[in-house]
mmCIF file of N, CA and C in Angstrom:
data_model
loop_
_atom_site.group_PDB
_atom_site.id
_atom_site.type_symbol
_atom_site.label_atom_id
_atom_site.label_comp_id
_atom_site.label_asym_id
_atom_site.label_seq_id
_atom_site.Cartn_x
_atom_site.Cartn_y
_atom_site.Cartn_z
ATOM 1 N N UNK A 1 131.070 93.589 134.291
ATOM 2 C CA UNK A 1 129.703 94.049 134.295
ATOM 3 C C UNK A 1 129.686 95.512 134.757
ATOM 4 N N UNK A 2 128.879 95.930 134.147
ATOM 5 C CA UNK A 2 128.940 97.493 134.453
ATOM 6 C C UNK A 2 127.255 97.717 135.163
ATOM 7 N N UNK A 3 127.319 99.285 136.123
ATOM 8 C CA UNK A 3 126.329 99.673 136.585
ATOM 9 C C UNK A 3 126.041 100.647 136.503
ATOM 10 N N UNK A 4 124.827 101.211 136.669
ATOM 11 C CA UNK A 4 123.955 102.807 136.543
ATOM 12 C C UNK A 4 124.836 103.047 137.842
ATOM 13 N N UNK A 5 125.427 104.462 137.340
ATOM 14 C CA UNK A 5 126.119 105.278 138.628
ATOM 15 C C UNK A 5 124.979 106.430 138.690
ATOM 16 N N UNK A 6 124.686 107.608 137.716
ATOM 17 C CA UNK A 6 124.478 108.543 137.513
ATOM 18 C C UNK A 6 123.481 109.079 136.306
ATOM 19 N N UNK A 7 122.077 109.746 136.677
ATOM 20 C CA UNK A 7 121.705 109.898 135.416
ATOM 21 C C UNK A 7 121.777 111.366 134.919
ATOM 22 N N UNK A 8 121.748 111.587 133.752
ATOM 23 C CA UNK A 8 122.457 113.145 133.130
ATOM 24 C C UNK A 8 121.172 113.557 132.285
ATOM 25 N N UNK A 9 120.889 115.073 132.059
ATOM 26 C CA UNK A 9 119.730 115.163 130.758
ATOM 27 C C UNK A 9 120.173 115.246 129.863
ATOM 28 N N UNK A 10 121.472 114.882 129.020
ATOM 29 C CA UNK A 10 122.223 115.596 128.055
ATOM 30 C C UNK A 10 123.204 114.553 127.693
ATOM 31 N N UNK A 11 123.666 114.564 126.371
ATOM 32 C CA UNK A 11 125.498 114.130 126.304
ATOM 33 C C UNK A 11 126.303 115.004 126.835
ATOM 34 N N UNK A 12 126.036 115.939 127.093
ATOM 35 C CA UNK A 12 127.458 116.907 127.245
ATOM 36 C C UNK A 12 127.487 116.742 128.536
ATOM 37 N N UNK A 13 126.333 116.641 129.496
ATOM 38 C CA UNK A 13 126.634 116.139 130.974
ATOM 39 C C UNK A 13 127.421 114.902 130.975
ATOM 40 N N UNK A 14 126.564 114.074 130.540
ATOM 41 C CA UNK A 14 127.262 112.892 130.583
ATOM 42 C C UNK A 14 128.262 112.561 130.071
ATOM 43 N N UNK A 15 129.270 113.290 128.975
ATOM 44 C CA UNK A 15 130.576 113.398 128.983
ATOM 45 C C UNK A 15 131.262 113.826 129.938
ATOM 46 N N UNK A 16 131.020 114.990 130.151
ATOM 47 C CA UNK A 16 131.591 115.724 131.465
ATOM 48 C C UNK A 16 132.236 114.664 132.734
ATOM 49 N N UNK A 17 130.682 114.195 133.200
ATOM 50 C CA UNK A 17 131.096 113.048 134.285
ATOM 51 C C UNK A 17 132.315 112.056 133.825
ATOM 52 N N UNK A 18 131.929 111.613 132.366
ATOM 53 C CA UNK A 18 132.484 110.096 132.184
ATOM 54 C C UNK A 18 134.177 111.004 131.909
ATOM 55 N N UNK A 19 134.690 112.055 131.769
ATOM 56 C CA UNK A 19 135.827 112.593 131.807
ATOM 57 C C UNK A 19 136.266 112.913 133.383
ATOM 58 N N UNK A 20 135.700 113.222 134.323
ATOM 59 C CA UNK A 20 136.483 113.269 135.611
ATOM 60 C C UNK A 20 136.207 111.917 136.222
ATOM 61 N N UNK A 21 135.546 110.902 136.077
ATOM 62 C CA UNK A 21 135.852 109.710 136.043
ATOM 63 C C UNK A 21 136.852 109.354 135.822
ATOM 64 N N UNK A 22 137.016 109.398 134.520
ATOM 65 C CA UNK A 22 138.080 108.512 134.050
ATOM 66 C C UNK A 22 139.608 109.526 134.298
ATOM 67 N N UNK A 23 139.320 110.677 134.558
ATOM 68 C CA UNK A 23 140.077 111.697 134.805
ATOM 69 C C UNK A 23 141.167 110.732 136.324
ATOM 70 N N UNK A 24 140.475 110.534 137.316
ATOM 71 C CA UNK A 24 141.041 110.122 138.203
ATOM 72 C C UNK A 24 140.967 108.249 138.321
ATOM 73 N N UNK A 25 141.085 107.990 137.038
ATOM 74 C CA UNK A 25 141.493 106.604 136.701
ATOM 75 C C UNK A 25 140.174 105.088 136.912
ATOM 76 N N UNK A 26 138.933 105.836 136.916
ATOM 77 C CA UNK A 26 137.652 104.905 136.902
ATOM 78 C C UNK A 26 137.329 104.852 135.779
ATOM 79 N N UNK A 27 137.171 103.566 134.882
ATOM 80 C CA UNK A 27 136.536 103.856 133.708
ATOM 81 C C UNK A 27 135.005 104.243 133.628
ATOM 82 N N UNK A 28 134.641 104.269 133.050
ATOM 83 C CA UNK A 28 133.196 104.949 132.814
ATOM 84 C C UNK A 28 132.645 104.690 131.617
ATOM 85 N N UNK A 29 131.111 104.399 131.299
ATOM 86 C CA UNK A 29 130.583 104.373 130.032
ATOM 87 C C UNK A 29 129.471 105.180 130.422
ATOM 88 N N UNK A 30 128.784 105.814 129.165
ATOM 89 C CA UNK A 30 127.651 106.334 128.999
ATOM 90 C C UNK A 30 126.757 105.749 127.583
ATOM 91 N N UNK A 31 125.740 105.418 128.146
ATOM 92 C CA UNK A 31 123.948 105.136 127.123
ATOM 93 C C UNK A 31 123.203 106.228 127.349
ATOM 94 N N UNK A 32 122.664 106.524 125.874
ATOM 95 C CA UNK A 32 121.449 106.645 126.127
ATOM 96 C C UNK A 32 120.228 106.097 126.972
ATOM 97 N N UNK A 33 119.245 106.865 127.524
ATOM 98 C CA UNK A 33 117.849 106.402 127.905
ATOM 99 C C UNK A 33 117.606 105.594 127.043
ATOM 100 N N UNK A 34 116.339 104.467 127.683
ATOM 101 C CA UNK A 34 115.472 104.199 126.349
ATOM 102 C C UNK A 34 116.085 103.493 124.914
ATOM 103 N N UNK A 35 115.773 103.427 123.928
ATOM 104 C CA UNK A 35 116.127 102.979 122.616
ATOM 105 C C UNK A 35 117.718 103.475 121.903
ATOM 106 N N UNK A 36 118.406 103.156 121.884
ATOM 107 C CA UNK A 36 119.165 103.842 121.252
ATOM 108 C C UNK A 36 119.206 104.416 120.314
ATOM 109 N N UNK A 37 118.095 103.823 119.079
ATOM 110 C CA UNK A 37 118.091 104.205 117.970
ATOM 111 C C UNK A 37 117.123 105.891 118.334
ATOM 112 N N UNK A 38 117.146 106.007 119.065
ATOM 113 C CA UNK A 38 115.933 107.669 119.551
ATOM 114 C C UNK A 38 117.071 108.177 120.043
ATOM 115 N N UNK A 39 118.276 108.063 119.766
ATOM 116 C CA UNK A 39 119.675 108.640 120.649
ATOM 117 C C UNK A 39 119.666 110.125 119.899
ATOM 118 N N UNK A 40 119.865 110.864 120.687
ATOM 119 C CA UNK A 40 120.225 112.610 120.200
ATOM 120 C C UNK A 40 121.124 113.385 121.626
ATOM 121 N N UNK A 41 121.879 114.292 120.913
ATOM 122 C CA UNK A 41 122.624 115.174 122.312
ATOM 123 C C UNK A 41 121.741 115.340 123.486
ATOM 124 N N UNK A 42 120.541 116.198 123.075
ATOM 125 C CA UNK A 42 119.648 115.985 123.735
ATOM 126 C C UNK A 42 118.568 114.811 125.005
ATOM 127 N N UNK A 43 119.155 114.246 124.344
ATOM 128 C CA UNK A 43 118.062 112.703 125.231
ATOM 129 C C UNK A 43 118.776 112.520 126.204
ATOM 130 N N UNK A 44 118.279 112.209 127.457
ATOM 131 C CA UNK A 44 118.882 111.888 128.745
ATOM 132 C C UNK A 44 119.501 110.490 128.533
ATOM 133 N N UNK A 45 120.583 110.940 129.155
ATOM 134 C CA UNK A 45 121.878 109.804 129.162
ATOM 135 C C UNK A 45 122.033 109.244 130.663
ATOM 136 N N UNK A 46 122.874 108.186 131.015
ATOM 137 C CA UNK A 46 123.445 107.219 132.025
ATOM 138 C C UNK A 46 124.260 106.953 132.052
ATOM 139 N N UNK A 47 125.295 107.603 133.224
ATOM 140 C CA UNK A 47 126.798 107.279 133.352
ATOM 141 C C UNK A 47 126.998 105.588 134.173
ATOM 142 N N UNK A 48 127.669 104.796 133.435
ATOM 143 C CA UNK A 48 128.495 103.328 134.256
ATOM 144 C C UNK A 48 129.480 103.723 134.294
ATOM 145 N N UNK A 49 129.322 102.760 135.531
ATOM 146 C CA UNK A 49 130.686 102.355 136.088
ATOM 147 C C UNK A 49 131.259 100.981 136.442
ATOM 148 N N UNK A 50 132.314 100.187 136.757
ATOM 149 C CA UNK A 50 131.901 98.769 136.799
ATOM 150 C C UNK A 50 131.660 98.413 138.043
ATOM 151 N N UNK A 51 131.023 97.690 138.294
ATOM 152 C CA UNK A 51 130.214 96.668 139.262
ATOM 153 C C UNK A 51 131.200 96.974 140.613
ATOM 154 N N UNK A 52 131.137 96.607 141.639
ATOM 155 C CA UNK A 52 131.902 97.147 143.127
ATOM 156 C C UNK A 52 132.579 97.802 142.991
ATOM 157 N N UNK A 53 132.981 98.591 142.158
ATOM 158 C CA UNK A 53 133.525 100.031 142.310
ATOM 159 C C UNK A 53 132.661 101.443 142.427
ATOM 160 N N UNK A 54 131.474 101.421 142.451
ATOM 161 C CA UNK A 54 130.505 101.905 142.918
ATOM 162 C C UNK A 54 131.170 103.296 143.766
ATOM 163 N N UNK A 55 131.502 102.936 144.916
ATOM 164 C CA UNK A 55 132.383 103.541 146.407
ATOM 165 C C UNK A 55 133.390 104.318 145.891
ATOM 166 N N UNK A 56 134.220 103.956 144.659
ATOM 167 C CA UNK A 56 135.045 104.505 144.524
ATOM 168 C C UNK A 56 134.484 105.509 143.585
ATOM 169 N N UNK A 57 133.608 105.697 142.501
ATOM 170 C CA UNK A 57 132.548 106.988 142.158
ATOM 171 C C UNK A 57 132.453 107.834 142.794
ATOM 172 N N UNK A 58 131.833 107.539 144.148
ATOM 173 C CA UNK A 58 131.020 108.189 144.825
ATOM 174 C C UNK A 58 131.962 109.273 145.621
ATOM 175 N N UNK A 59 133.519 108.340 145.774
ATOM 176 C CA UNK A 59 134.549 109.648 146.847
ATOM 177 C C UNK A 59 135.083 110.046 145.740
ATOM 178 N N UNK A 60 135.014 109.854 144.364
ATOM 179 C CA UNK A 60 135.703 111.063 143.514
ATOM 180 C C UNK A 60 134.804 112.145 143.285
ATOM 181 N N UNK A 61 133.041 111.817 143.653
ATOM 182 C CA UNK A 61 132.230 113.254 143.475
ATOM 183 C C UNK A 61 132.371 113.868 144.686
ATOM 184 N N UNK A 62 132.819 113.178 146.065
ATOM 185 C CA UNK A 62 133.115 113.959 147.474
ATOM 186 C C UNK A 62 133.734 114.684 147.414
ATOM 187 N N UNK A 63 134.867 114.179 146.446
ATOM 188 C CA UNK A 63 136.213 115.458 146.233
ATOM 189 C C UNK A 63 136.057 116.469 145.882
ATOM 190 N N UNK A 64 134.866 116.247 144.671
ATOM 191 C CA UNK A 64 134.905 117.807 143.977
ATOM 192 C C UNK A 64 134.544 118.659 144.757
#
């Protein structure tokens, strides 16, 4: 099961994240807001992560 870590206004944010995520070995997904079918670069996106790993998100953004 996956969870809302992070919300982004953009894909390119929300790539960004879901690459130093997974950069230091957390997987990561990103959705669109809202409908998918209204999906554009543009539309605010939502980085996951899976379920009690939460903690471990949070000290890879401490690091940066």
């Amino acid at each position: 099961m996956w969870v809302e870590f992070k919300k982004t206004p953009n894909l390119m944010m929300a790539e960004m994240w879901k690459e130093v995520l997974e950069g230091e070995g957390l997987p990561a997904r990103i959705l669109p807001e809202g409908d998918i079918r209204d999906w554009s670069e543009r539309a605010p996106f939502k980085v996951y992560v899976p379920k009690g790993r939460e903690h471990v998100a949070e000290e890879i953004l401490r690091k940066l």
